[in-house]
GROMACS .gro file of C-alpha atoms in nm:
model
   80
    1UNK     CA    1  -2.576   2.818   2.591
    2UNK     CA    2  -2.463   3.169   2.481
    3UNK     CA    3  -2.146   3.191   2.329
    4UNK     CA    4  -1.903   3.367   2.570
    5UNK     CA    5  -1.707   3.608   2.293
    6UNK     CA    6  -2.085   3.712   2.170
    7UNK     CA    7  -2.185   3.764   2.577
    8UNK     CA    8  -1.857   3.963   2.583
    9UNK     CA    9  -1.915   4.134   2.290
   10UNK     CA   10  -2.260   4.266   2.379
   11UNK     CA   11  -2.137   4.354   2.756
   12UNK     CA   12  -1.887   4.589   2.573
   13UNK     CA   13  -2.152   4.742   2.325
   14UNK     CA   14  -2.380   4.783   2.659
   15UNK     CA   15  -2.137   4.922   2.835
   16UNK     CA   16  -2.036   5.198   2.551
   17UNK     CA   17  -2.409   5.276   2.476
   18UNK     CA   18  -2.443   5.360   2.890
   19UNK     CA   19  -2.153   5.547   2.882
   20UNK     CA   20  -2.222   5.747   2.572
   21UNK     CA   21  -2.582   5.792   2.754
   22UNK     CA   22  -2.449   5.879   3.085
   23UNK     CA   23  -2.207   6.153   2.944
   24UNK     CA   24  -2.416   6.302   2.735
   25UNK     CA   25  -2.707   6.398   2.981
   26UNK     CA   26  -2.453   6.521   3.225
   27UNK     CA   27  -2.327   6.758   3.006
   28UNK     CA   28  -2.694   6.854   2.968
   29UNK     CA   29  -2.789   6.932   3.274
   30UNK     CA   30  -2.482   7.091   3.365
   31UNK     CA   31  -2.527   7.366   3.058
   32UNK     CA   32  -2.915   7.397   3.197
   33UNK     CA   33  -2.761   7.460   3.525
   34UNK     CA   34  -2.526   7.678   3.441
   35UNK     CA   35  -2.243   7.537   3.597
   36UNK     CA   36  -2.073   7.476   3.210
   37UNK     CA   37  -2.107   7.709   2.945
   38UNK     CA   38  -2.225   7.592   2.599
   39UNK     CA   39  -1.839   7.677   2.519
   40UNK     CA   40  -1.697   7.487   2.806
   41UNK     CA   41  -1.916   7.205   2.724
   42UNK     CA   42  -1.815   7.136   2.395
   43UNK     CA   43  -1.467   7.236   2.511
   44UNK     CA   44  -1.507   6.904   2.776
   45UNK     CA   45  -1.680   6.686   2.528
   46UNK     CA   46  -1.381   6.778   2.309
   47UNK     CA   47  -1.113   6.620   2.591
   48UNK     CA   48  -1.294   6.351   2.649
   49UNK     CA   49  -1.247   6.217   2.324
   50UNK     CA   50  -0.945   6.344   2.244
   51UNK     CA   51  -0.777   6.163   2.610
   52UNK     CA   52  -0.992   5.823   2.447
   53UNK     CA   53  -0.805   5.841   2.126
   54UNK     CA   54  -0.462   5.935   2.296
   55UNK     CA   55  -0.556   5.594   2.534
   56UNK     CA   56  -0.662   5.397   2.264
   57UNK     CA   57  -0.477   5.480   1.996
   58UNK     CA   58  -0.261   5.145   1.847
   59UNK     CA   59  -0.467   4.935   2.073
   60UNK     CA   60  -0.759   4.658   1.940
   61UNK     CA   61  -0.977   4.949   2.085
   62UNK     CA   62  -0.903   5.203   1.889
   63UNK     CA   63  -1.185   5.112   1.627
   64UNK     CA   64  -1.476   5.106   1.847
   65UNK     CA   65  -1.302   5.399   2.055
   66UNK     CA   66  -1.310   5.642   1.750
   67UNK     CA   67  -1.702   5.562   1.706
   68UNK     CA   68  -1.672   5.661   2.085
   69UNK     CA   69  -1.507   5.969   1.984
   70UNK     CA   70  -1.717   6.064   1.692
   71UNK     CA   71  -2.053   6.034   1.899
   72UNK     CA   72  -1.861   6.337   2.143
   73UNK     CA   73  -1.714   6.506   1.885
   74UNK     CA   74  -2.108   6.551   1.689
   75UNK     CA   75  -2.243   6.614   2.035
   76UNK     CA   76  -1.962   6.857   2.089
   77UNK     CA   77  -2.071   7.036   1.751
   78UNK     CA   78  -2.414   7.066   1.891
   79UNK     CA   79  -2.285   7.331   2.168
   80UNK     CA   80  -2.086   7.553   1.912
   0.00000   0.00000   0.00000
């Protein structure tokens, strides 16, 4: 039987990893659309994570929420 917290665990690493995915290939087709600029697209990427840390912060998710937020912040980078 799988342990439930390690089932948990890896739901919650699944579920960051599609997320992560998910945002980051919207913003990409949305700058190779046109409809962001590269500026406004690091500008979002930017928000995102700074509204994570703001909900996060002092919470048992702030940990993994910073990796969160350091993934969009290098992405963000990638659009200066």
């Amino acid at each position: 039987m799988t342990n439930p917290n390690l089932a948990t665990l890896g739901g919650a690493s699944a579920a960051m990893y599609a997320t992560m995915a998910a945002t980051g290939r919207i913003i990409d087709v949305l700058v190779a659309k046109g409809v962001l600029t590269r500026k406004e697209a690091a500008a979002t990427l930017t928000a995102i994570a700074e509204e994570i840390r703001d909900d996060a912060g002092g919470s048992p998710a702030e940990e993994p929420a910073e990796a969160i937020c350091k993934w969009l912040d290098d992405v963000a980078a990638t659009y200066r």
